[in-house]
Coordinates of C-alpha atoms and ligand atoms in Angstrom, one line a residue:
X711 CA 51.5 -69.6 136.6
X712 CA 47.9 -68.9 136.1
X713 CA 46.3 -66.1 134.0
X714 CA 43.1 -64.5 134.9
X715 CA 42.0 -62.5 137.9
X716 CA 41.1 -62.9 141.6
X717 CA 37.8 -61.6 142.8
X718 CA 37.8 -60.3 146.3
X719 CA 35.2 -58.2 148.2
X720 CA 35.2 -55.5 150.8
X721 CA 33.3 -58.0 153.0
X722 CA 31.5 -61.3 152.9
X723 CA 28.1 -61.4 151.2
X724 CA 28.9 -58.3 149.2
X725 CA 28.2 -59.9 145.8
X726 CA 31.5 -61.6 144.7
X727 CA 29.7 -64.7 143.4
X728 CA 27.2 -62.8 141.4
X729 CA 30.0 -60.6 140.0
X730 CA 31.9 -63.8 139.0
X731 CA 28.9 -65.1 137.2
X732 CA 28.6 -61.7 135.4
X733 CA 32.2 -61.9 134.4
X734 CA 31.6 -65.3 132.8
X735 CA 28.8 -63.8 130.7
X736 CA 30.9 -60.8 129.8
X737 CA 34.1 -62.5 128.7
X738 CA 33.1 -66.0 127.7
X739 CA 33.2 -65.3 124.0
X740 CA 36.5 -63.4 124.3
X741 CA 38.4 -66.0 126.3
X742 CA 38.7 -69.4 127.7
X743 CA 37.3 -68.7 131.2
X744 CA 37.2 -71.1 134.1
X745 CA 35.8 -70.3 137.6
X746 CA 37.3 -71.6 140.8
X747 CA 36.4 -71.2 144.5
X748 CA 39.4 -72.5 146.4
X749 CA 37.8 -72.2 149.9
X750 CA 34.1 -72.5 150.6
X751 CA 32.8 -72.5 154.1
X752 CA 29.2 -73.0 155.1
X753 CA 28.9 -75.6 152.4
X754 CA 25.7 -76.9 154.0
X755 CA 24.0 -73.7 152.9
X756 CA 26.3 -71.9 150.4
X757 CA 27.9 -73.4 147.3
X758 CA 29.3 -70.6 145.2
X759 CA 30.5 -73.0 142.6
X760 CA 27.0 -74.3 141.9
X761 CA 25.7 -70.7 142.0
X762 CA 28.2 -69.5 139.4
X763 CA 27.4 -72.5 137.2
X764 CA 23.8 -71.6 137.3
X765 CA 23.8 -67.8 137.2
X766 CA 26.7 -67.8 134.8
X767 CA 25.1 -70.5 132.6
X768 CA 28.5 -72.2 132.6
X769 CA 29.4 -75.4 130.8
X770 CA 30.9 -78.0 133.0
X771 CA 34.4 -77.3 131.6
X772 CA 34.1 -73.7 132.7
X773 CA 34.1 -74.7 136.4
X774 CA 37.0 -76.0 138.4
X775 CA 35.2 -77.9 141.2
X776 CA 38.0 -78.8 143.5
X777 CA 38.9 -77.0 146.8
X778 CA 38.4 -76.9 150.5
X779 CA 34.8 -77.4 151.4
X780 CA 33.9 -76.9 155.0
X781 CA 30.7 -76.9 157.1
X782 CA 29.9 -73.8 159.2
X783 CA 29.2 -70.4 157.8
X784 CA 32.2 -68.8 159.5
X785 CA 35.7 -67.7 158.6
X786 CA 37.9 -70.3 156.9
X787 CA 40.3 -70.6 159.8
X788 CA 37.5 -71.3 162.2
X789 CA 35.6 -73.7 160.0
X790 CA 38.9 -75.6 159.4
X791 CA 39.5 -75.7 163.2
X792 CA 36.0 -77.0 163.8
X793 CA 36.5 -79.7 161.2
X794 CA 40.0 -80.7 162.5
X795 CA 41.6 -80.2 159.0
X796 CA 43.8 -77.1 158.8
X797 CA 44.0 -75.2 155.6
X798 CA 47.5 -74.4 154.2
X799 CA 48.7 -72.7 151.0
X800 CA 50.4 -75.7 149.6
X801 CA 47.2 -77.7 149.9
X802 CA 45.3 -74.9 148.1
X803 CA 47.9 -75.0 145.3
X804 CA 47.6 -78.7 145.1
X805 CA 43.9 -78.5 144.1
X806 CA 45.3 -77.1 140.8
X807 CA 47.1 -80.3 140.0
X808 CA 45.7 -81.5 136.6
X809 CA 44.2 -78.1 135.8
X810 CA 43.9 -77.4 132.1
X811 CA 46.5 -75.1 130.5
X812 CA 45.7 -72.0 128.6
X813 CA 42.7 -71.0 130.6
X814 CA 41.8 -67.6 132.1
X815 CA 40.9 -68.1 135.7
X816 CA 38.2 -66.3 137.6
X817 CA 39.1 -67.1 141.2
X818 CA 36.8 -66.1 144.0
X819 CA 38.1 -65.6 147.6
X820 CA 36.1 -66.1 150.8
X821 CA 35.1 -62.9 152.6
X822 CA 37.6 -60.1 152.2
X823 CA 41.4 -59.9 151.8
X824 CA 42.4 -60.2 155.5
X825 CA 40.2 -63.2 156.3
X826 CA 42.4 -65.8 158.1
X827 CA 43.0 -69.2 156.5
X828 CA 44.9 -70.6 159.5
X829 CA 46.9 -69.2 162.4
X830 CA 49.6 -67.8 160.1
X831 CA 48.1 -67.0 156.7
X832 CA 45.4 -64.7 155.4
X833 CA 43.5 -64.9 152.2
X834 CA 45.7 -62.2 150.8
X835 CA 48.7 -64.5 151.3
X836 CA 47.2 -66.9 148.8
X837 CA 46.4 -64.0 146.5
X838 CA 50.1 -63.1 146.6
X839 CA 51.0 -66.7 145.9
X840 CA 48.7 -66.6 142.8
X841 CA 50.0 -63.2 141.7
X842 CA 46.8 -62.4 139.8
X843 CA 45.4 -58.9 139.3
X844 CA 42.5 -58.3 141.7
X845 CA 39.0 -57.2 141.0
X846 CA 37.2 -55.8 144.1
X847 CA 33.4 -56.1 144.6
X848 CA 32.0 -53.4 146.9
X849 CA 28.7 -52.1 148.1
X850 CA 27.5 -48.9 146.6
X851 CA 26.1 -47.6 149.9
X852 CA 27.5 -45.5 152.8
X853 CA 30.7 -47.0 154.2
X854 CA 31.9 -48.3 150.9
X855 CA 34.6 -45.6 150.3
X856 CA 36.4 -46.6 153.5
X857 CA 36.1 -50.3 153.0
X858 CA 37.1 -50.1 149.3
X859 CA 40.1 -47.8 149.9
X860 CA 41.3 -50.0 152.8
X861 CA 41.1 -53.1 150.5
X862 CA 43.0 -51.4 147.7
X863 CA 45.7 -50.3 150.2
X864 CA 46.1 -53.8 151.5
X865 CA 46.4 -55.3 148.0
X866 CA 48.9 -52.6 146.8
X867 CA 51.0 -53.0 149.9
X868 CA 51.6 -56.6 148.6
X869 CA 52.5 -55.4 145.1
X870 CA 49.5 -56.9 143.5
X871 CA 47.6 -55.0 140.8
X872 CA 44.0 -53.8 141.3
X873 CA 42.2 -54.1 138.0
X874 CA 38.9 -52.5 139.0
X875 CA 36.0 -52.2 141.3
X876 CA 32.4 -53.5 140.7
X877 CA 29.9 -51.7 142.9
X878 CA 26.6 -53.5 143.7
X879 CA 23.4 -51.7 144.7
X880 CA 21.8 -48.4 143.7
X881 CA 24.1 -46.2 141.7
X882 CA 25.9 -43.7 143.9
X883 CA 28.1 -41.4 141.8
X884 CA 29.5 -39.6 144.9
X885 CA 30.9 -42.8 146.3
X886 CA 32.1 -44.0 142.9
X887 CA 33.9 -40.7 142.2
X888 CA 35.5 -40.7 145.7
X889 CA 36.8 -44.2 145.2
X890 CA 38.2 -43.4 141.8
X891 CA 39.8 -40.1 142.9
X892 CA 41.5 -41.4 146.0
X893 CA 42.7 -44.7 144.5
X894 CA 43.1 -44.1 140.8
X895 CA 41.2 -47.4 140.3
X896 CA 38.3 -47.5 137.8
X897 CA 34.8 -48.6 138.8
X898 CA 34.2 -51.0 135.9
X899 CA 30.6 -51.8 136.7
X900 CA 27.7 -50.6 138.8
X901 CA 25.4 -53.5 139.2
X902 CA 21.8 -53.0 140.4
X903 CA 20.2 -55.3 142.8
X904 CA 18.0 -57.5 140.6
X905 CA 14.5 -58.2 142.0
X906 CA 14.7 -61.6 140.3
X907 CA 18.3 -62.6 140.0
X908 CA 18.7 -65.0 137.1
X909 CA 21.2 -65.9 134.4
X910 CA 19.3 -64.0 131.7
X911 CA 19.0 -60.7 133.5
X912 CA 22.6 -60.9 134.7
X913 CA 23.9 -61.7 131.2
X914 CA 22.0 -58.7 129.7
X915 CA 23.5 -56.4 132.3
X916 CA 27.0 -57.9 131.9
X917 CA 27.0 -57.6 128.2
X918 CA 25.9 -54.0 128.2
X919 CA 27.1 -52.5 131.4
X920 CA 30.1 -54.4 132.8
X921 CA 33.5 -53.1 131.7
X922 CA 32.1 -51.6 128.5
X923 CA 35.4 -50.1 127.6
X924 CA 37.1 -53.5 128.0
X925 CA 39.6 -52.2 130.6
X926 CA 39.6 -55.4 132.7
X927 CA 39.8 -57.5 129.6
X928 CA 42.7 -55.5 128.2
X929 CA 44.7 -54.9 131.3
X930 CA 43.9 -57.6 133.7
X931 CA 42.3 -60.7 132.5
X932 CA 44.7 -61.3 129.6
X933 CA 47.8 -59.4 130.5
X934 CA 50.3 -62.1 129.9
X935 CA 49.5 -63.0 126.3
Ligands
ATP1347 N1 23.0 -57.7 141.9 C1 22.3 -58.5 142.7 N2 21.0 -58.6 142.7 C2 20.3 -59.3 143.5 N3 20.8 -60.1 144.5 C3 22.2 -60.0 144.6 C4 23.0 -59.2 143.8 N4 24.3 -59.3 144.2 C5 24.3 -60.2 145.2 N5 23.0 -60.6 145.5 C6 22.6 -61.5 146.6 O1 23.3 -61.1 147.8 C7 23.7 -62.3 148.4 C8 25.2 -62.2 148.6 O2 25.8 -62.2 147.2 P1 27.1 -63.2 146.9 O3 26.7 -64.6 147.3 O4 27.4 -62.9 145.5 O5 28.1 -62.6 147.9 P2 29.6 -63.0 148.2 O6 30.5 -61.8 148.3 O7 30.0 -64.0 147.1 O8 29.6 -63.8 149.6 P3 30.7 -64.9 150.2 O9 31.6 -64.1 151.0 O10 29.8 -65.8 151.0 O11 31.3 -65.6 149.0 C9 23.2 -63.5 147.6 O12 22.0 -64.0 148.2 C10 23.0 -62.9 146.2 O13 22.1 -63.7 145.5
MG1348 MG1 30.6 -65.9 147.2

């Protein structure tokens, strides 16, 4: 069984990869982190693993490079159909063969929780299989309350823990307060949109503004030790 957390989003393109890189900066010195992207579609244009390695200034041993890599910037089930190689949960688990022990995993989904992997399973079924607490990345703008609360509801329905929300974009305290009030989940970071996104600016933000109270660290990232 893995330790760590699973990063999902309220949508695709919401900022999960950037948030994962920020987490690497925030907790690197506290724990033995390793990032993993089990399912990457649109590999001809998006490589979240390479992005986290760069934005998170990761050492090679902080990246688990294996996983499903498919062409086509579409849902995993469709990219898999196009490639003629279906995804299944046992196959995703098999990518962990030989994984180092004693690490704290930062695992990034694809899209949001109810994205299909195949004709039967959704991304959340793999999340249930992993049993890791979930960190949700959300936009700060209009519409985020509904998307975030829906995501929390789906995760809780499967008896997974939600360890926090990271909001990306201009700070919006009304949206933040509504999410916290109606879910009881803490917003552990409000990340600005950086005009020049780079490892240094992200590291500075992460070390000062991300989970300053250490709630994710305490309750989610290292709960089984
Ligand atoms: N805080 C930020 N400042 C500047 N640009 C950002 C920020 N957060 C995200 N972006 C940009 O927004 C785009 C989407 O972000 P990101 O790739 O992290 O989304 P994602 O949720 O991981 O998407 P996917 O579902 O494809 O994995 C990227 O081009 C990224 O560089
Ligand atoms: Mg991503």
